[in-house]
mmCIF file of C-alpha atoms and ligand atoms in Angstrom:
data_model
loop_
_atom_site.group_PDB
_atom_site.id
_atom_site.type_symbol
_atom_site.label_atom_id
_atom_site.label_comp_id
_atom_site.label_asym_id
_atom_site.label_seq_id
_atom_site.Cartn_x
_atom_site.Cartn_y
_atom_site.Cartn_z
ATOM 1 C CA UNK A 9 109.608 99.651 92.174
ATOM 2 C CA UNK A 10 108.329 100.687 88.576
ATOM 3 C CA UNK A 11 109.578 102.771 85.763
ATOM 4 C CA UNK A 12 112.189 106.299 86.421
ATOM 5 C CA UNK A 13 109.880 108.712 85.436
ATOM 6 C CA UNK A 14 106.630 107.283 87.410
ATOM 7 C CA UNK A 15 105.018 108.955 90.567
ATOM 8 C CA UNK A 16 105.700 106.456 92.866
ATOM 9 C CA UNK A 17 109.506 106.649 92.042
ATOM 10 C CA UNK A 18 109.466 110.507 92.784
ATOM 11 C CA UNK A 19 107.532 110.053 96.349
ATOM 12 C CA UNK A 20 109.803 107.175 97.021
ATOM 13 C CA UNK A 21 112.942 109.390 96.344
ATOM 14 C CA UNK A 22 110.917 112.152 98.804
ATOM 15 C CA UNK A 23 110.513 109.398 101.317
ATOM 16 C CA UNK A 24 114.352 107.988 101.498
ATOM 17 C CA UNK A 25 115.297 111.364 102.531
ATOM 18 C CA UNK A 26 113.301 109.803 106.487
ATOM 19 C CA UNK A 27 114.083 106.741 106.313
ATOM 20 C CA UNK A 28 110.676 105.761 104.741
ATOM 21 C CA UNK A 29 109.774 104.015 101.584
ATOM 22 C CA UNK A 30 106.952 103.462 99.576
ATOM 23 C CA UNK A 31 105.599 99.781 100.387
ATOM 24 C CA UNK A 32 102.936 99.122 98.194
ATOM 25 C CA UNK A 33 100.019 100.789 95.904
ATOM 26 C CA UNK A 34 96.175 99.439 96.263
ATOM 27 C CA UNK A 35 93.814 100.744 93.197
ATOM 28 C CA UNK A 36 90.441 100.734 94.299
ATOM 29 C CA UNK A 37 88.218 101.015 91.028
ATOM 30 C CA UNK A 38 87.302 98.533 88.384
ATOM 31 C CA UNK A 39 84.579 96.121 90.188
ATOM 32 C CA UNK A 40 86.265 96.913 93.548
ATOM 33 C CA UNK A 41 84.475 99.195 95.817
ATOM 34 C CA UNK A 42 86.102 102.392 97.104
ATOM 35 C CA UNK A 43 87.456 102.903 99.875
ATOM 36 C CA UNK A 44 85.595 105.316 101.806
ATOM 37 C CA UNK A 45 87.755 107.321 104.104
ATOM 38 C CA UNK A 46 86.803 110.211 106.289
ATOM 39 C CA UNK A 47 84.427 113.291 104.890
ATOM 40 C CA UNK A 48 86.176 113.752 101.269
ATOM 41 C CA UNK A 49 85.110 111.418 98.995
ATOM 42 C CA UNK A 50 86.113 108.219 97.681
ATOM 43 C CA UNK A 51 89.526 106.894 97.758
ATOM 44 C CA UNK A 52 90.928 105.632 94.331
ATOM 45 C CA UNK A 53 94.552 104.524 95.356
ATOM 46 C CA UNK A 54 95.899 103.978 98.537
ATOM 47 C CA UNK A 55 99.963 104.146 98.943
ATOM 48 C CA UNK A 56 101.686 102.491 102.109
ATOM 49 C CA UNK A 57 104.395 103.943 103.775
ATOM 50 C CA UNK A 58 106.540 102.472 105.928
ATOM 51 C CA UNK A 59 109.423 101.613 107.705
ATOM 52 C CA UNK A 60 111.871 98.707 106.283
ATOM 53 C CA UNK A 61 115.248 97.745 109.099
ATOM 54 C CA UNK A 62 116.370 101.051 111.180
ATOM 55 C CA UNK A 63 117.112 103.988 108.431
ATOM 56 C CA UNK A 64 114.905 106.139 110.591
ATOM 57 C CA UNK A 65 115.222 106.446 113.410
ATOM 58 C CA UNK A 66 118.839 108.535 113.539
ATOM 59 C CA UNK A 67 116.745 110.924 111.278
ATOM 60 C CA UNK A 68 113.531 110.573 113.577
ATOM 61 C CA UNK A 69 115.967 110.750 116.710
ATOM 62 C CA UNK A 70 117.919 114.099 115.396
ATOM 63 C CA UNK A 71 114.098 115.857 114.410
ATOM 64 C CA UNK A 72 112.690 114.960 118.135
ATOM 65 C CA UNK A 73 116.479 116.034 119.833
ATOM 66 C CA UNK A 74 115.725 119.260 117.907
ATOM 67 C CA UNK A 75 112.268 119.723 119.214
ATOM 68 C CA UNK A 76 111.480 121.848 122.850
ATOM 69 C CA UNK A 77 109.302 119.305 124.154
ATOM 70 C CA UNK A 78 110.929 116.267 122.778
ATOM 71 C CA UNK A 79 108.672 115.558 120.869
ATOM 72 C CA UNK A 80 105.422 115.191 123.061
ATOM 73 C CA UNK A 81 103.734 112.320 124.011
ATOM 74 C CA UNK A 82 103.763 110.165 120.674
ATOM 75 C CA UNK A 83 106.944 111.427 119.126
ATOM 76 C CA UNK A 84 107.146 109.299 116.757
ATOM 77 C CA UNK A 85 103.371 109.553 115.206
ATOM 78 C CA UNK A 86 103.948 112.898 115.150
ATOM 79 C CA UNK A 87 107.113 113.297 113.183
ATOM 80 C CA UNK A 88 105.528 110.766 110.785
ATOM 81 C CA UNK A 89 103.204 112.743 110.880
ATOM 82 C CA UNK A 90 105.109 115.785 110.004
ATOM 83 C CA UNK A 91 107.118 113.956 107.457
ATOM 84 C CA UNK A 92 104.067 111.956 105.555
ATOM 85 C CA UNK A 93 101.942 114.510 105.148
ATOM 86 C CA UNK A 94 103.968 116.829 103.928
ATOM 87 C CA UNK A 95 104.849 114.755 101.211
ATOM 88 C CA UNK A 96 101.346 113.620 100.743
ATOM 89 C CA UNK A 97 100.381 117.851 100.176
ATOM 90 C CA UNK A 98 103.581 117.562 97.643
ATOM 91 C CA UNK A 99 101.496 114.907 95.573
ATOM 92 C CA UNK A 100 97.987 116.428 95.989
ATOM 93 C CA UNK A 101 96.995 113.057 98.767
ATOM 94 C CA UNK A 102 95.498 113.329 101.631
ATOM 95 C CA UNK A 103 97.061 110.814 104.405
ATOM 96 C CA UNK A 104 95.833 108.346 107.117
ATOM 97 C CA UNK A 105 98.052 106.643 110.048
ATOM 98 C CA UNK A 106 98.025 103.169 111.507
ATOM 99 C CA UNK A 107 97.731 104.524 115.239
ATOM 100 C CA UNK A 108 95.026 106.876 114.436
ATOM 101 C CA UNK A 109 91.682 105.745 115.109
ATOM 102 C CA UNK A 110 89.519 104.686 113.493
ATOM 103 C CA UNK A 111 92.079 102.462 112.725
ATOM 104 C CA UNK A 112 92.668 101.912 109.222
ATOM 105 C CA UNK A 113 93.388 98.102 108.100
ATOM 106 C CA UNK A 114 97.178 98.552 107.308
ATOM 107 C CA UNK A 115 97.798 94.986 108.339
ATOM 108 C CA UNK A 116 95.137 94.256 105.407
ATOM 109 C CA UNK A 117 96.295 96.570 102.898
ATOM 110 C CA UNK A 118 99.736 95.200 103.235
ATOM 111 C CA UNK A 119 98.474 91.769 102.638
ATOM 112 C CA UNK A 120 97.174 92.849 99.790
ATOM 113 C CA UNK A 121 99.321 95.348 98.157
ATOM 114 C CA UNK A 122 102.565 93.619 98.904
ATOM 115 C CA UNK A 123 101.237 90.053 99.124
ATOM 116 C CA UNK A 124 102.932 89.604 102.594
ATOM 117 C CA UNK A 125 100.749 87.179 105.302
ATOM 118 C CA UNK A 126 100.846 87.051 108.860
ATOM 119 C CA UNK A 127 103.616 85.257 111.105
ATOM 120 C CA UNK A 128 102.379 83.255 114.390
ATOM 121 C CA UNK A 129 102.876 86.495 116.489
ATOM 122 C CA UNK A 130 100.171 88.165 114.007
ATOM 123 C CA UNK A 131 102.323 91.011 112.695
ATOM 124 C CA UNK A 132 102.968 90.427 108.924
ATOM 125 C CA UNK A 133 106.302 88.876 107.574
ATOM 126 C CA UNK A 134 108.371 89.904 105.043
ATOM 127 C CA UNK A 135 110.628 87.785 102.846
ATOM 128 C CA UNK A 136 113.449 89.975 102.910
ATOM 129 C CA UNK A 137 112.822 92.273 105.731
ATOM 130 C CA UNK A 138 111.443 89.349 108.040
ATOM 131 C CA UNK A 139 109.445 90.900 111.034
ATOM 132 C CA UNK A 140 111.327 94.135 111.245
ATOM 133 C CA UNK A 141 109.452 96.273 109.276
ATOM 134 C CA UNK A 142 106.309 98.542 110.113
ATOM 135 C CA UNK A 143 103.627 101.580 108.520
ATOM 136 C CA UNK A 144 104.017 104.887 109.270
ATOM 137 C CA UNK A 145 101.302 105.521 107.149
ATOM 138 C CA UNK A 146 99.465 106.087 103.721
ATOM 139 C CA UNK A 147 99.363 108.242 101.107
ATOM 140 C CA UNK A 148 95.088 108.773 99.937
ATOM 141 C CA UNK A 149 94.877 109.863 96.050
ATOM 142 C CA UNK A 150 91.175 110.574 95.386
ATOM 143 C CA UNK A 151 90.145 110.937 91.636
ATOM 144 C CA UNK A 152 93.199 109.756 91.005
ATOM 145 C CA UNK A 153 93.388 108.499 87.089
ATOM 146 C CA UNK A 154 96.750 108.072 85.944
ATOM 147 C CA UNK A 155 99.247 105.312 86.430
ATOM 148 C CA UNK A 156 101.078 105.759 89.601
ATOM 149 C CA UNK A 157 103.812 103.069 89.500
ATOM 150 C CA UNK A 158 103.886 99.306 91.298
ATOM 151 C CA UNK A 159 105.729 97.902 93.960
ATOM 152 C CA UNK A 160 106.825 94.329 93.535
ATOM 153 C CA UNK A 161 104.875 91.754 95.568
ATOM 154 C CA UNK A 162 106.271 88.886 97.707
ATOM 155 C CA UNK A 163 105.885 85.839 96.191
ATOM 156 C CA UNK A 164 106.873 83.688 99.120
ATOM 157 C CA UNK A 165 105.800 83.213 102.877
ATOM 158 C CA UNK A 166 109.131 82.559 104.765
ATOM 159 C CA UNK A 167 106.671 81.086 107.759
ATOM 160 C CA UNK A 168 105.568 78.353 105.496
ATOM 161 C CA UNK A 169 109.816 76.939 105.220
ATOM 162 C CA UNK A 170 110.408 77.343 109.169
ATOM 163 C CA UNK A 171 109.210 73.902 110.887
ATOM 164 C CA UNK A 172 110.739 74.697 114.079
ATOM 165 C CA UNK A 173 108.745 77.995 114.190
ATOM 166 C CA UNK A 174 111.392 79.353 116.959
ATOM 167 C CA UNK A 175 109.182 82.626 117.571
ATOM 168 C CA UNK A 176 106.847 80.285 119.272
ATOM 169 C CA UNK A 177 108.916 78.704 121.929
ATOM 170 C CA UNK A 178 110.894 81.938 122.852
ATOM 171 C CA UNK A 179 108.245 84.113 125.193
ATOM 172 C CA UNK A 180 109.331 83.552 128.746
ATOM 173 C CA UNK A 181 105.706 83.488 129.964
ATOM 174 C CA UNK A 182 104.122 81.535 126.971
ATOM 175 C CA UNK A 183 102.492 85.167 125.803
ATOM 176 C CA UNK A 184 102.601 83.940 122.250
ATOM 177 C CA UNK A 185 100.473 81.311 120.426
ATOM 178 C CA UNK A 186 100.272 80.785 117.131
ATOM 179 C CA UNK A 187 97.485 83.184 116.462
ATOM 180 C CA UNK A 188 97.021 84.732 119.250
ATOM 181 C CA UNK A 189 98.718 87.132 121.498
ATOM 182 C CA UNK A 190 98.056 87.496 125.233
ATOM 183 C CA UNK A 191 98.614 91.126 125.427
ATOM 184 C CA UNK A 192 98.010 91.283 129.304
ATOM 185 C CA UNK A 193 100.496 88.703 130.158
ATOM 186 C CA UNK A 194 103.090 90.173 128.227
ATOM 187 C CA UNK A 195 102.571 93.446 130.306
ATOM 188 C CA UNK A 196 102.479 91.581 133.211
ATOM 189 C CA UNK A 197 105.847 90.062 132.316
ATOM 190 C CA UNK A 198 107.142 93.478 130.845
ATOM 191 C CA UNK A 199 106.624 95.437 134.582
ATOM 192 C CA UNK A 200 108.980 92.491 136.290
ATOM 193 C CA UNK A 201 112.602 93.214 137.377
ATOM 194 C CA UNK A 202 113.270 90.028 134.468
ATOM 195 C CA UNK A 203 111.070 91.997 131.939
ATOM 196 C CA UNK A 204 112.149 95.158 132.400
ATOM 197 C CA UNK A 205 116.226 93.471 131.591
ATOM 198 C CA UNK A 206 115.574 91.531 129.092
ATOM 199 C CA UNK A 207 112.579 92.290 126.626
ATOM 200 C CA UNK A 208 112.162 96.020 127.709
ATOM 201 C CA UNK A 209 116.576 96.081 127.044
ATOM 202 C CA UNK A 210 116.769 94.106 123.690
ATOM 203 C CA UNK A 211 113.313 94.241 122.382
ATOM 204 C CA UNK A 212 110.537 91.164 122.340
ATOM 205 C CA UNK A 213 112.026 87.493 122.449
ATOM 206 C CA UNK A 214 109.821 86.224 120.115
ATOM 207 C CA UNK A 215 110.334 88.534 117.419
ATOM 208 C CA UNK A 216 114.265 88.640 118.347
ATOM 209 C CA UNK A 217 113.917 84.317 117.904
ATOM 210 C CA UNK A 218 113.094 84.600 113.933
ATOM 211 C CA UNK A 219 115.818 83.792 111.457
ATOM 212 C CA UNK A 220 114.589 86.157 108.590
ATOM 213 C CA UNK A 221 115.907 89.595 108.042
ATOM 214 C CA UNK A 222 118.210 89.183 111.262
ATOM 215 C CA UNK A 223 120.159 92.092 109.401
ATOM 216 C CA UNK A 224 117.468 94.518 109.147
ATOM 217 C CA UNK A 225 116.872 94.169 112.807
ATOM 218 C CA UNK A 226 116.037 97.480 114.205
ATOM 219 C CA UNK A 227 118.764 99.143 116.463
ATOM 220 C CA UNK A 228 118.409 98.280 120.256
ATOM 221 C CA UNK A 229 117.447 102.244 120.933
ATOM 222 C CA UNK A 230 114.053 101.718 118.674
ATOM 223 C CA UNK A 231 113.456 98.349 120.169
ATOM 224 C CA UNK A 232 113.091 99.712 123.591
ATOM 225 C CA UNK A 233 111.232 102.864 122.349
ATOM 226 C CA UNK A 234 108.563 100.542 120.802
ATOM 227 C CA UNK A 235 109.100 98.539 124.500
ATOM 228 C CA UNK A 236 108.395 101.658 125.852
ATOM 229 C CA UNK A 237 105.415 102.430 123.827
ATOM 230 C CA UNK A 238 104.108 98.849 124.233
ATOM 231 C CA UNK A 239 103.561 99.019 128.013
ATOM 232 C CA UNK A 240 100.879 102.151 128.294
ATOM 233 C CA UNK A 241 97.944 101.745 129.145
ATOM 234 C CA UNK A 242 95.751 101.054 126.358
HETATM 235 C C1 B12 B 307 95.941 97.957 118.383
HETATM 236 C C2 B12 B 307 97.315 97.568 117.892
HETATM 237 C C3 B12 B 307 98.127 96.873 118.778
HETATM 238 C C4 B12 B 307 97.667 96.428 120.159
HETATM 239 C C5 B12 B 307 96.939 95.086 120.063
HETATM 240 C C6 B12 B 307 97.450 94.175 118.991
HETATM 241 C C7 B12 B 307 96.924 92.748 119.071
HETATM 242 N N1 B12 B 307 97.738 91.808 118.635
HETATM 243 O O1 B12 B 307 95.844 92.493 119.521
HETATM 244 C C8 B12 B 307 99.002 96.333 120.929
HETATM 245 C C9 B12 B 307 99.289 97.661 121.601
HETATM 246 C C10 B12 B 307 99.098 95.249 121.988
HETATM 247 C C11 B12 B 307 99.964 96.109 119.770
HETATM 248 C C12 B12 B 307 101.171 95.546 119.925
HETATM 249 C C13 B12 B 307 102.087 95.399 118.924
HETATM 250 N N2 B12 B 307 101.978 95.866 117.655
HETATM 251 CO CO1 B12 B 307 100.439 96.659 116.984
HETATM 252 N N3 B12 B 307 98.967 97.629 116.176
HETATM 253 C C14 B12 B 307 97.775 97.927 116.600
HETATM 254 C C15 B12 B 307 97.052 98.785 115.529
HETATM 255 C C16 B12 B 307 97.211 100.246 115.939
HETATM 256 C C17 B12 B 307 95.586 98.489 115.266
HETATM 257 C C18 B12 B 307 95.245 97.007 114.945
HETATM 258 C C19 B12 B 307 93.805 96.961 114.502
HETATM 259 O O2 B12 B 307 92.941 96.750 115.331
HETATM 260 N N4 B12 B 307 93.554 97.207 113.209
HETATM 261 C C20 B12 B 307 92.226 97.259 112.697
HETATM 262 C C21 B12 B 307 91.956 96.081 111.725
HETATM 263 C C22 B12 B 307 90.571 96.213 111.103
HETATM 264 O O3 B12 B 307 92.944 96.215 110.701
HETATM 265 P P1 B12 B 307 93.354 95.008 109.694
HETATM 266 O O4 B12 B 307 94.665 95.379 109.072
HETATM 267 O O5 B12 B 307 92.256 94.648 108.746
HETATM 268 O O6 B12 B 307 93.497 93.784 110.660
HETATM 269 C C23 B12 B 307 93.901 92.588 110.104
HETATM 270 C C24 B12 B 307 95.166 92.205 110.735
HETATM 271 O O7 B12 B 307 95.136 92.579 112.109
HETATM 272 C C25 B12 B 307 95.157 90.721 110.501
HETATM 273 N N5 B12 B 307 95.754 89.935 111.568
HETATM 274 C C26 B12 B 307 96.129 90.314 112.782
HETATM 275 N N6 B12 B 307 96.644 89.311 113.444
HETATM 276 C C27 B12 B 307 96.593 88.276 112.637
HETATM 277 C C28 B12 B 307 96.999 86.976 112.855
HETATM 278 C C29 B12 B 307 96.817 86.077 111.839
HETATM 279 C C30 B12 B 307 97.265 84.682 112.066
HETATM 280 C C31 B12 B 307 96.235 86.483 110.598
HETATM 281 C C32 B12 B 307 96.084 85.522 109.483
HETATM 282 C C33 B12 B 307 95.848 87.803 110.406
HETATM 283 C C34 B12 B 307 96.035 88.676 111.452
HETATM 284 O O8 B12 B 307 93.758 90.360 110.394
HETATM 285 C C35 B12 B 307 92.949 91.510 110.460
HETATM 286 C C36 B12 B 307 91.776 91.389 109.563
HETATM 287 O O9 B12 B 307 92.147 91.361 108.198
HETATM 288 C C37 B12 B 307 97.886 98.423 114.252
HETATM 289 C C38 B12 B 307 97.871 99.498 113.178
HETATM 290 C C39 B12 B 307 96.669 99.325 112.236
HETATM 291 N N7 B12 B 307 96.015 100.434 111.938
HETATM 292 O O10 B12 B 307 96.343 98.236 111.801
HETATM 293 C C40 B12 B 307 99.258 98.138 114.861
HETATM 294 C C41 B12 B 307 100.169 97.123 114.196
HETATM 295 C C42 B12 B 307 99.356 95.906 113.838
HETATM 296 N N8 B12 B 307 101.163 96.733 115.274
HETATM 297 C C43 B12 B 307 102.306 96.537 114.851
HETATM 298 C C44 B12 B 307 103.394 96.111 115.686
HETATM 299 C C45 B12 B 307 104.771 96.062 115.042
HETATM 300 C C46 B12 B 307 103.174 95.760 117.022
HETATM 301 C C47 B12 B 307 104.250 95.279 118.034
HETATM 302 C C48 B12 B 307 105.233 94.248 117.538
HETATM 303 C C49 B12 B 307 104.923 96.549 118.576
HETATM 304 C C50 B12 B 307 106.317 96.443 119.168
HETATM 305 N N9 B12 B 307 106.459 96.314 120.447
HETATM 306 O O11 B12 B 307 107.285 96.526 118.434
HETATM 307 C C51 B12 B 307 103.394 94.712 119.190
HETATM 308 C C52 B12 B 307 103.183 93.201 119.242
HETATM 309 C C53 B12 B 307 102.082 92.709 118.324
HETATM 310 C C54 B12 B 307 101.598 91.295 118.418
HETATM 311 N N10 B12 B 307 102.370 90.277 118.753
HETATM 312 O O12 B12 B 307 100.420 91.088 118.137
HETATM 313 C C55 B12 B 307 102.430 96.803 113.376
HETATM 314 C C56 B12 B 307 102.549 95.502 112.585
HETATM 315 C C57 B12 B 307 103.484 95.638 111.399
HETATM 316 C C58 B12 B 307 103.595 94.322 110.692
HETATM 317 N N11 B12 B 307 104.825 93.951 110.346
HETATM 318 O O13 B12 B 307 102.609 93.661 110.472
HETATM 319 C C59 B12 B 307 101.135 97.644 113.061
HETATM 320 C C60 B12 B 307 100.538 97.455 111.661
HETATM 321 C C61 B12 B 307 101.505 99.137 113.322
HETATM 322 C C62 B12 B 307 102.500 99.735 112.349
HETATM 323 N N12 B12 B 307 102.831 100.998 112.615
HETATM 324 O O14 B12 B 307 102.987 99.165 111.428
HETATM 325 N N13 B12 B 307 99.439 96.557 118.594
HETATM 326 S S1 SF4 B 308 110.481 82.078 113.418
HETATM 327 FE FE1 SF4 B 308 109.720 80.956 111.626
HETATM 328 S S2 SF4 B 308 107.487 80.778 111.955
HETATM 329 FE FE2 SF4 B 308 108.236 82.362 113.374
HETATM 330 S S3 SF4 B 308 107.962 84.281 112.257
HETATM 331 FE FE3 SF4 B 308 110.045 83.605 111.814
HETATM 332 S S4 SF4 B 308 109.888 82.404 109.907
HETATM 333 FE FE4 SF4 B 308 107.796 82.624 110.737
HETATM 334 S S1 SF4 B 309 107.782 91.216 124.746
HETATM 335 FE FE1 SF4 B 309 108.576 89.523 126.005
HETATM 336 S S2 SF4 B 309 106.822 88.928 127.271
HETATM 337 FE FE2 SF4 B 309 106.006 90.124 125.577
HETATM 338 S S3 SF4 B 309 105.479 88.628 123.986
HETATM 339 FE FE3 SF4 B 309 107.566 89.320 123.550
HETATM 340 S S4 SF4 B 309 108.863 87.810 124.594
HETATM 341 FE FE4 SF4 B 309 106.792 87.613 125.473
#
């Protein structure tokens, strides 16, 4: 994270009041292109937010308790999106969301704002954080021509140390390859009296197999919310 008095250190302190943090900044501007998104005009710098181990979810799980409907059908899109835009109208940004389509390329922006790469099962590692970390979104600045802080980048790819790649060996039904991911399978395997007690109770088996960031594992209750979440249609 940069200097005290930057931007990015003020949205970040914003942001640790859900949970959230501010994952990396992307400048578009000097030889790079724009980015173009929806009807207001250029993009200049793009800031991630996102989810690092569990901090959020007893604050996500006390907002949605609180709410008549329980939050609706996508609870937790909507409380991030409750919680990132505001912030984002506190800083004069617009803000986008990783389950919105058009779907934005967070996977890609991640790669290249916090230097992070992918992990067999596709979803991007982290050297600290490991696999259990996600976006909740991103904070749009257009116009925007001031310094705005830096996030550090990672500077190694755990995947790269791990010969026995343990992720790979761990799906019950073989749903994982490196580089691909048989998304139908697992479903199949997810609606079966073993599926729905083990990796609908404690969460994927392949992600639950890798060594890095054990302690920022979510808690079990977000695990099978994302379960949940994973076997709609869709
Ligand atoms: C559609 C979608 C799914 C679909 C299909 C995913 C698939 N594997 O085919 C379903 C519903 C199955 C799914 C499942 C899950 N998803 Co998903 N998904 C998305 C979503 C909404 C859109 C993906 C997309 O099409 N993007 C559009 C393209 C253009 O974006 P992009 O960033 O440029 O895409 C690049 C990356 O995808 C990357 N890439 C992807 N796979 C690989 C593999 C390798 C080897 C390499 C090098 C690169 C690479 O290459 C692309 C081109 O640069 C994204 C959010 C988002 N907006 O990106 C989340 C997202 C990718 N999912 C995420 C997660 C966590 C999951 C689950 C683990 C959920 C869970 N149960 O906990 C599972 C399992 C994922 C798996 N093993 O692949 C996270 C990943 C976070 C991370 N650490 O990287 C994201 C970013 C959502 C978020 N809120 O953070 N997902
Ligand atoms: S188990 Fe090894 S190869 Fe698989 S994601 Fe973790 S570090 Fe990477
Ligand atoms: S959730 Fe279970 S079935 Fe699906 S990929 Fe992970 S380990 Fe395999």
């Amino acid at each position: 994270m940069s200097g005290p008095s930057s931007v990015l250190t003020e949205i970040d302190a914003r942001l640790a009041g859900f949970g959230l943090s501010c994952r990396g900044v992307l400048r578009f501007g000097d030889g790079e292109p724009a980015a173009l998104l929806g009807d207001d005009g250029p993009v200049s710098v793009v800031v991630l937010v996102g989810v690092a181990g569990g901090a959020m979810w007893p604050i996500f799980s006390a907002w949605r308790e609180a709410q008549t409907d329980g939050g609706g059908a996508d609870p937790l899109d909507r409380w991030s999106k409750f919680v990132i835009g505001d912030v984002a109208a506190q800083f004069g940004a617009s803000a986008c969301y990783p389950s919105e389509p058009p779907y934005q390329p967070f996977q890609r922006w991640a790669m290249q704002a916090e230097g992070l790469k992918a992990s067999p099962l596709g979803i991007l590692i982290h050297p600290q954080y490991g696999l259990w970390h996600s976006y909740r979104g991103a904070l749009l600045f257009r116009n925007w021509g001031e310094e705005i802080g830096a996030v550090g980048k990672a500077k190694a790819h755990p995947c790269d140390r791990c010969f026995e790649k343990p992720c790979l060996s761990a799906c019950p039904v073989g749903a994982v390859l490196e580089n691909s991911f048989d998304v139908a399978r697992c479903r199949q395997h997810l609606a079966t009296v073993a599926g729905q007690g083990g990796c609908m109770v404690s969460g994927c088996l392949a992600r639950n197999a890798c060594p890095v960031g054990v302690e920022h594992r979510y808690p079990d209750a977000l695990l099978r919310f994302h379960m949940q979440a994973l076997t709609l249609p869709g």
